[in-house]
């Protein structure tokens, strides 16, 4: 009998040693498996799966502590199906027993978790759980999160050996998480560098400003995983901002919105010259001014496009979906650098445009001098020659043709002189020309419309159109474009301005929903009254293909 007892004891010890060996082998496999991954989400999933397998737990979870250090920002579960998780409802935020490990980051073992004083009980459709093992995960000196394991199979309690195994795994998990975060940060940094280079290349290659702004917003949206990205720019003569570009969620409704500086996230970043962030954009009591167009959006950050508040050329706003992670300091640093470099690129592009404009003005002066000194003199000499030759022509028809040619030369000289006057005109001397005023007004409407209108101009607009009539043309153009922006819901607007021999014609057409027969006519009445005041007319057309076409006419001068 004694020998049998010794043999049984020996066998038990062999089995225990074999079990210990198997568990150590499983632990090593788990450590290798966890450390093999570089994607952070995959690392976290591997950790909680390995932990449940090592201690034979039916359920396992990993809670990531949020930036506030008091709640869970992420919660991964194993042992439950997607249908069961959906029935339970919102995932835990770190209250009750789960919050106990956040407040006291030390291993915790319980035979009955419901008996703990911090336990709140379970929500509806939650499976019953009894035994519990919780172990914190530390990344360097920071508590990254906690492992939660429940219901050891076989109805047994979690023992000290289970706690030791999971504590060992948590150390390896901390190293793996740190490596994954470093790898993620390096990858993100490379993406920011590539985006900055792409923006700079686009600017230096002469791409339109709006196209470059869209590139800046789109790359920032992609890298940060934002649902919405918009760019607000200052409105001249006011303290407000206007959303010049918006992509992603709510983009269509935000484009063209006026954003007050006081009481908005973008306004705070513009005035402060620094990033401002929030955990829930739609619910933040600090930013209640302006239109509330943030349904379904949560964490957000606004970054000024400039080195300092004085030179800020706008604000980049990024917002994630409700329930997603807030923007961290690690994300804000490269984002701010990207915004600063983008702003520097925009400034360089503006300086280049100024230089090109100066070169254009100098070239116009040269052309004006050449026309005056060469072309007009040669035409005048040719006319004089023809006039003297006409006296020698005996044939009546030929003489008439020569006389007509002399008259044509005189008209050509007048046209060239008008052109020279237009080329040499300076805004500081004679005020902005009609062409320049129209081009500026049409360009500014691109922000409100959400797209640039198409513009064409013909004739001697700067010389033949009287200043009073030019003022009426500008007022009519502004009214037409404003009506198109407010009521037409168009995707294309075309503006045509022409000066003929006796009148100026302004045509604004769009492909919107058209002008309803019984709709409001206050805007049209204003246009008709303005046309009548200068002996002009207004014609409203409804093309067969849809939209509207307004034709405003007036004499070149006021009698």
XYZ file of C-alpha atoms in Angstrom:
559
model
C 0.000 0.000 0.000
C 2.810 2.366 0.839
C 4.427 1.643 -2.516
C 1.160 2.409 -4.343
C 0.848 5.703 -2.522
C 4.419 6.642 -3.432
C 3.802 5.711 -7.069
C 0.600 7.778 -7.157
C 2.372 10.723 -5.585
C 5.213 10.393 -8.081
C 2.741 10.240 -10.948
C 0.952 13.321 -9.622
C 4.235 15.222 -9.434
C 5.143 14.095 -12.942
C 1.759 15.270 -14.188
C 2.179 18.578 -12.340
C 5.643 19.044 -13.828
C 4.310 18.145 -17.243
C 1.428 20.599 -16.772
C 3.846 23.298 -15.661
C 6.038 22.565 -18.662
C 3.055 22.749 -20.989
C 1.865 25.982 -19.408
C 5.332 27.543 -19.667
C 5.500 26.398 -23.268
C 2.066 27.925 -23.921
C 3.145 31.136 -22.199
C 6.257 31.362 -24.385
C 4.162 30.751 -27.487
C 1.759 33.462 -26.377
C 4.625 35.926 -25.787
C 6.083 35.186 -29.232
C 2.657 35.465 -30.851
C 1.932 38.801 -29.196
C 5.357 40.222 -29.989
C 5.156 39.214 -33.640
C 2.440 41.725 -34.497
C 3.108 45.400 -35.259
C -0.450 46.580 -35.840
C -1.734 47.857 -32.482
C -5.292 46.586 -32.901
C -4.009 43.127 -33.782
C -1.616 43.192 -30.823
C -4.459 43.949 -28.417
C -6.616 41.203 -29.895
C -3.766 38.660 -29.601
C -3.153 39.639 -25.972
C -6.701 39.067 -24.758
C -7.048 35.829 -26.745
C -3.768 34.486 -25.353
C -4.717 35.467 -21.783
C -8.065 33.630 -21.926
C -6.384 30.556 -23.390
C -3.567 30.445 -20.805
C -5.858 30.368 -17.748
C -8.720 28.518 -19.471
C -11.160 31.415 -18.973
C -14.509 31.370 -20.732
C -14.608 35.143 -21.130
C -11.814 37.681 -21.532
C -11.563 41.402 -22.169
C -8.943 44.117 -22.517
C -9.831 47.665 -21.552
C -7.672 50.555 -22.774
C -7.610 53.503 -20.372
C -8.573 56.809 -21.990
C -6.647 60.097 -21.885
C -8.555 61.219 -18.789
C -7.079 58.295 -16.817
C -10.480 57.415 -15.323
C -12.487 55.708 -18.045
C -11.976 53.137 -20.795
C -11.656 54.424 -24.348
C -11.517 50.966 -25.927
C -12.846 47.558 -24.860
C -12.060 44.275 -26.653
C -13.990 41.114 -25.776
C -13.474 37.369 -26.460
C -15.929 34.620 -25.621
C -19.016 36.497 -26.810
C -20.469 36.538 -30.311
C -21.163 39.752 -32.190
C -24.907 39.167 -31.700
C -24.471 38.803 -27.923
C -22.340 41.951 -27.738
C -24.934 43.890 -29.726
C -27.736 42.730 -27.403
C -25.798 43.843 -24.311
C -25.563 47.374 -25.683
C -22.832 49.989 -25.116
C -19.479 48.582 -24.016
C -18.261 49.318 -20.466
C -16.739 52.737 -19.813
C -14.744 51.705 -16.747
C -17.175 52.099 -13.869
C -17.921 49.605 -11.114
C -15.564 46.640 -10.705
C -13.727 47.390 -13.957
C -12.919 50.845 -12.635
C -11.468 49.332 -9.443
C -8.393 48.228 -11.414
C -8.121 51.677 -12.973
C -8.123 53.316 -9.551
C -5.879 50.606 -7.995
C -3.693 49.086 -10.726
C -2.848 45.856 -8.910
C -3.822 42.211 -9.679
C -7.247 41.285 -8.323
C -8.720 37.776 -7.858
C -12.312 37.117 -6.799
C -14.279 33.947 -6.179
C -17.560 35.824 -6.727
C -17.240 39.112 -8.549
C -20.815 40.126 -7.716
C -19.924 40.157 -4.011
C -17.304 42.907 -4.417
C -18.363 46.289 -3.057
C -17.520 48.034 -6.372
C -19.689 45.670 -8.445
C -22.739 47.288 -10.052
C -24.243 44.090 -11.440
C -24.772 43.226 -15.088
C -26.894 44.913 -17.777
C -29.711 43.101 -19.541
C -28.742 40.194 -21.830
C -25.315 39.964 -20.151
C -24.236 36.350 -19.426
C -23.768 35.466 -15.722
C -20.170 35.553 -14.486
C -18.655 34.551 -11.159
C -14.904 34.024 -10.796
C -12.720 36.962 -11.777
C -9.061 37.752 -12.431
C -7.890 41.259 -13.318
C -4.297 42.306 -14.098
C -3.046 45.759 -15.214
C -0.903 46.194 -18.340
C 1.931 48.689 -18.000
C 3.783 50.289 -20.887
C 6.984 51.656 -19.340
C 5.731 53.792 -16.421
C 2.208 54.184 -17.796
C -0.779 51.962 -17.044
C -2.038 51.303 -20.553
C -5.066 49.195 -19.639
C -6.306 46.095 -17.841
C -6.901 42.432 -18.618
C -10.217 41.094 -17.296
C -10.805 37.313 -17.186
C -13.894 35.550 -15.832
C -15.328 32.052 -15.314
C -12.444 29.588 -15.298
C -13.698 26.431 -16.976
C -14.489 23.440 -14.759
C -16.001 25.688 -12.094
C -12.595 26.310 -10.480
C -11.253 29.527 -9.009
C -8.370 31.437 -10.511
C -5.308 30.643 -8.386
C -1.962 32.295 -7.689
C -0.363 30.432 -10.585
C -2.979 31.857 -12.971
C -2.264 35.318 -11.617
C 1.472 34.787 -12.073
C 1.031 33.596 -15.671
C -1.184 36.553 -16.641
C 1.137 39.001 -14.856
C 4.036 37.600 -16.898
C 1.988 37.902 -20.074
C 1.083 41.494 -19.182
C 4.788 42.416 -19.043
C 5.337 40.959 -22.517
C 2.125 42.648 -23.648
C 3.419 46.026 -22.465
C 6.572 45.599 -24.538
C 4.559 44.514 -27.583
C 2.160 47.450 -27.215
C 5.061 49.877 -26.889
C 6.683 48.474 -30.036
C 3.397 48.650 -31.921
C 2.842 52.257 -30.850
C 6.379 53.242 -31.893
C 5.908 51.534 -35.233
C 2.523 53.210 -35.678
C 4.037 56.598 -34.839
C 6.887 56.126 -37.326
C 4.458 55.072 -40.052
C 2.239 58.060 -39.311
C 5.251 60.379 -39.409
C 6.225 59.023 -42.826
C 2.695 59.610 -44.087
C 2.798 63.207 -42.817
C 6.144 63.775 -44.552
C 4.818 62.369 -47.818
C 1.681 64.526 -47.514
C 3.775 67.666 -46.877
C 5.928 66.922 -49.917
C 2.817 66.342 -52.035
C 1.291 69.668 -50.950
C 4.539 71.546 -51.601
C 4.920 69.999 -55.052
C 1.322 70.870 -55.891
C 1.813 74.491 -54.826
C 5.094 74.937 -56.680
C 3.682 73.347 -59.829
C 1.072 76.092 -60.021
C -2.055 74.172 -58.974
C -5.117 76.333 -58.167
C -5.428 77.420 -54.556
C -8.744 75.626 -53.961
C -7.274 72.402 -55.332
C -4.323 72.680 -52.944
C -6.633 73.339 -49.984
C -8.598 70.217 -50.865
C -5.355 68.218 -50.995
C -4.364 69.518 -47.543
C -7.767 68.638 -46.055
C -7.969 65.221 -47.720
C -4.514 64.074 -46.632
C -5.112 65.257 -43.060
C -8.458 63.436 -43.053
C -6.905 60.194 -44.310
C -3.962 60.180 -41.904
C -5.986 61.008 -38.780
C -8.985 58.854 -39.693
C -11.337 61.846 -39.463
C -14.887 61.715 -40.795
C -14.951 65.460 -41.564
C -12.249 67.852 -42.712
C -12.921 71.489 -43.562
C -10.884 74.639 -44.112
C -12.192 78.009 -42.889
C -10.673 81.280 -44.067
C -11.084 84.850 -42.759
C -13.809 87.011 -44.303
C -12.392 90.356 -45.412
C -13.634 93.276 -43.346
C -15.164 91.106 -40.595
C -14.079 89.011 -37.632
C -15.776 85.897 -39.004
C -14.541 82.862 -40.881
C -16.207 81.134 -43.817
C -15.924 77.431 -44.677
C -14.214 77.524 -48.062
C -13.806 73.763 -48.378
C -15.395 70.763 -46.624
C -15.055 67.045 -47.371
C -16.514 63.984 -45.687
C -19.463 63.888 -43.288
C -21.611 67.049 -43.322
C -19.348 68.441 -46.054
C -22.150 69.557 -48.360
C -24.020 71.362 -45.585
C -20.929 73.065 -44.148
C -19.435 74.479 -47.345
C -19.996 78.238 -47.459
C -21.096 78.555 -43.819
C -20.061 81.652 -41.886
C -18.240 80.611 -38.689
C -18.127 83.180 -35.852
C -14.753 83.593 -34.180
C -16.314 83.695 -30.712
C -17.847 80.458 -29.510
C -16.511 78.074 -32.177
C -13.653 75.588 -32.205
C -12.250 76.937 -35.472
C -12.538 80.503 -34.168
C -10.628 79.624 -30.996
C -7.778 78.137 -33.046
C -7.730 81.156 -35.375
C -7.546 83.708 -32.552
C -5.211 81.693 -30.324
C -2.875 80.577 -33.099
C -2.724 77.103 -31.523
C -4.603 73.785 -31.785
C -7.854 73.437 -29.853
C -9.498 70.046 -29.348
C -12.641 68.590 -27.810
C -13.847 65.109 -26.933
C -17.362 65.697 -28.319
C -17.796 68.521 -30.821
C -21.598 68.471 -30.882
C -21.895 68.487 -27.084
C -19.103 70.841 -26.015
C -20.585 73.770 -24.070
C -17.593 75.969 -24.898
C -18.439 76.073 -28.600
C -22.124 76.821 -29.047
C -22.045 79.728 -31.522
C -22.869 79.423 -35.196
C -24.820 76.691 -36.985
C -24.762 73.256 -35.334
C -23.906 70.904 -38.169
C -22.076 68.132 -36.324
C -24.632 65.323 -35.999
C -22.855 62.026 -35.345
C -19.441 63.632 -34.830
C -17.428 63.394 -31.634
C -13.710 64.092 -31.042
C -12.436 67.073 -33.026
C -9.417 69.350 -33.343
C -8.923 72.726 -35.056
C -5.423 73.689 -36.219
C -4.451 77.141 -37.558
C -2.852 77.262 -41.005
C -0.023 79.574 -40.028
C 3.053 79.886 -37.848
C 1.492 82.526 -35.566
C -1.997 83.915 -35.012
C -1.143 87.061 -37.005
C -0.214 85.224 -40.206
C -2.869 82.492 -40.032
C -4.413 81.984 -43.459
C -7.198 79.800 -42.209
C -8.104 76.929 -39.896
C -8.153 73.194 -40.573
C -10.927 71.382 -38.646
C -10.892 67.584 -38.272
C -13.663 65.596 -36.582
C -14.050 61.869 -35.958
C -17.215 59.839 -35.582
C -18.940 59.775 -32.215
C -17.413 57.137 -29.939
C -13.992 57.091 -31.610
C -10.702 57.954 -29.893
C -9.914 61.563 -29.033
C -6.987 63.342 -30.658
C -3.863 62.759 -28.574
C -0.797 64.937 -28.089
C 1.180 62.435 -30.179
C -1.194 63.100 -33.086
C -1.342 66.875 -32.645
C 2.410 67.438 -32.916
C 2.841 66.164 -36.521
C -0.541 67.624 -37.478
C 0.553 71.081 -36.322
C 3.846 70.738 -38.219
C 1.940 69.700 -41.346
C -0.429 72.664 -41.031
C 2.483 75.064 -40.549
C 4.302 73.733 -43.602
C 1.106 73.876 -45.646
C 0.612 77.507 -44.588
C 4.208 78.304 -45.538
C 3.610 76.734 -48.927
C 0.457 78.822 -49.393
C 2.396 81.967 -48.518
C 5.139 81.099 -51.009
C 2.493 80.490 -53.650
C 0.953 83.902 -52.920
C 4.360 85.558 -53.222
C 4.905 83.767 -56.515
C 1.513 84.952 -57.759
C 2.411 88.515 -56.744
C 5.666 88.239 -58.687
C 3.810 86.871 -61.709
C 1.277 89.696 -61.458
C 4.097 92.258 -61.317
C 5.727 90.678 -64.354
C 2.341 90.743 -66.120
C 1.903 94.460 -65.376
C 5.407 95.202 -66.630
C 4.672 93.219 -69.761
C 1.445 95.168 -70.257
C 3.408 98.433 -70.013
C 5.840 97.177 -72.637
C 3.004 96.120 -74.937
C 1.333 99.505 -74.484
C 4.568 101.326 -75.363
C 5.119 99.150 -78.436
C 1.542 99.699 -79.618
C 1.858 103.443 -79.144
C 5.366 103.897 -80.543
C 5.249 101.361 -83.371
C 1.813 100.083 -84.352
C -0.122 103.379 -84.170
C 2.624 105.330 -85.948
C 2.772 102.816 -88.784
C -1.021 102.752 -89.113
C -1.139 106.540 -89.064
C 1.552 106.717 -91.753
C -0.297 104.154 -93.843
C -3.511 106.165 -93.542
C -1.734 109.351 -94.620
C -0.260 107.536 -97.613
C -3.649 106.208 -98.639
C -5.237 109.641 -98.255
C -2.624 111.213 -100.545
C -2.930 108.341 -103.017
C -6.717 108.688 -103.123
C -6.307 112.011 -104.953
C -4.528 110.232 -107.791
C -7.141 107.511 -108.211
C -9.464 108.342 -111.074
C -11.774 105.372 -110.812
C -14.730 106.278 -108.589
C -15.136 102.775 -107.101
C -11.459 102.424 -106.326
C -11.358 105.859 -104.716
C -14.315 104.923 -102.530
C -12.552 101.738 -101.401
C -9.410 103.657 -100.523
C -11.482 106.168 -98.564
C -13.217 103.320 -96.724
C -9.833 101.766 -95.901
C -8.676 105.087 -94.443
C -11.806 105.178 -92.262
C -11.160 101.607 -91.105
C -7.613 102.572 -90.194
C -8.939 105.493 -88.120
C -11.315 103.129 -86.253
C -8.461 100.669 -85.715
C -6.299 103.433 -84.277
C -9.122 104.378 -81.878
C -9.480 100.767 -80.726
C -5.730 100.422 -80.184
C -5.647 103.674 -78.228
C -8.487 102.387 -76.018
C -6.544 99.188 -75.503
C -3.441 101.156 -74.564
C -5.474 103.159 -72.075
C -6.781 99.919 -70.541
C -3.304 98.403 -70.370
C -1.869 101.471 -68.684
C -4.752 102.003 -66.252
C -3.776 101.655 -62.586
C -6.197 100.891 -59.799
C -4.528 103.394 -57.508
C -4.981 106.175 -60.123
C -8.372 105.486 -61.712
C -9.892 102.895 -59.396
C -10.347 99.224 -60.272
C -11.360 98.603 -63.876
C -14.715 96.980 -64.627
C -12.960 93.828 -65.800
C -10.990 93.590 -62.554
C -14.074 94.261 -60.416
C -16.114 91.605 -62.218
C -13.307 89.050 -62.032
C -12.863 89.700 -58.296
C -16.603 89.452 -57.571
C -16.939 86.197 -59.507
C -13.854 84.751 -57.797
C -15.136 85.630 -54.330
C -18.445 83.863 -55.013
C -16.604 80.546 -55.389
C -16.540 80.301 -51.589
C -20.298 80.735 -51.223
C -21.271 78.612 -54.219
C -18.793 75.852 -53.416
C -17.314 75.972 -56.941
C -15.830 78.674 -59.186
C -18.282 80.199 -61.726
C -17.210 80.295 -65.357
C -16.462 83.836 -66.613
C -16.092 85.323 -70.088
C -15.724 89.038 -70.994
C -15.661 90.737 -74.396
C -15.400 94.269 -75.744
C -14.010 97.569 -74.481
C -15.448 97.235 -71.003
C -12.877 99.475 -69.304
C -13.098 102.382 -71.753
C -16.584 102.459 -73.311
C -18.770 101.668 -70.285
C -19.509 104.803 -68.265
C -18.518 104.638 -64.550
C -22.154 105.040 -63.405
C -23.266 102.184 -65.658
C -20.323 100.060 -64.462
C -21.557 100.501 -60.885
C -25.008 99.271 -61.894
C -23.444 96.304 -63.718
C -21.549 95.320 -60.555
C -24.655 95.653 -58.381
C -26.692 93.538 -60.822
C -23.947 90.901 -60.990
C -23.756 90.666 -57.199
C -27.541 90.300 -56.939
C -27.646 87.567 -59.603
C -24.822 85.552 -58.070
C -26.284 85.870 -54.577
C -29.665 84.631 -55.823
C -27.967 81.677 -57.523
C -26.125 80.788 -54.311
C -29.229 81.061 -52.094
C -31.953 79.584 -54.267
C -30.676 77.800 -57.373
C -28.883 74.792 -55.780
C -26.789 74.709 -58.944
C -23.551 72.893 -59.700
C -22.592 75.193 -62.575
C -22.886 78.980 -62.960
C -21.713 80.913 -66.013
C -21.189 84.683 -66.245
C -20.820 86.495 -69.576
C -20.189 90.262 -69.886
C -19.966 91.998 -73.247
C -19.660 95.595 -74.410
C -20.995 96.180 -77.933
C -20.995 99.404 -79.889
C -23.980 100.793 -77.986
C -24.758 98.675 -74.912
C -23.352 96.459 -72.175
C -24.907 92.996 -71.748
C -24.603 90.886 -68.580
C -25.761 87.246 -68.736
C -25.807 84.900 -65.698
C -27.001 81.329 -66.282
C -27.062 78.224 -64.072
C -28.170 74.574 -64.150
C -30.146 74.760 -60.904
C -33.791 74.168 -60.191
C -34.894 77.265 -62.107
C -37.120 80.173 -61.127
C -40.611 78.982 -60.130
C -43.519 80.812 -61.783
C -45.154 81.806 -58.494
C -41.983 82.240 -56.471
C -40.658 85.330 -54.715
C -39.591 88.096 -57.098
C -37.963 90.607 -54.765
C -34.536 89.955 -56.270
C -35.821 90.102 -59.835
C -37.728 93.296 -59.104
C -34.521 94.886 -57.836
C -32.747 93.911 -61.038
C -35.571 95.273 -63.197
C -35.636 98.586 -61.306
C -31.880 98.936 -61.597
C -32.032 98.276 -65.350
C -34.885 100.766 -65.791
C -32.942 103.448 -63.926
C -30.332 103.444 -66.709
C -32.809 102.864 -69.585
C -31.988 99.169 -69.679
C -33.945 95.914 -69.558
C -33.984 92.564 -67.759
C -35.030 89.333 -69.444
C -35.672 86.113 -67.494
C -35.315 82.906 -69.515
C -36.003 79.287 -68.554
C -33.942 77.025 -70.843
C -35.402 73.681 -71.922
C -32.514 71.816 -70.309
C -33.352 73.374 -66.906
C -31.903 76.108 -64.741
C -32.281 79.809 -65.424
C -30.758 82.515 -67.632
C -30.890 86.226 -66.723
C -30.013 88.798 -69.384
C -29.427 92.348 -68.086
C -28.839 95.139 -70.644
C -28.030 98.830 -70.379
C -26.687 101.593 -72.678
C -22.963 102.271 -72.433
C -23.577 105.749 -71.026
C -26.287 107.592 -69.162
C -27.976 110.275 -71.286
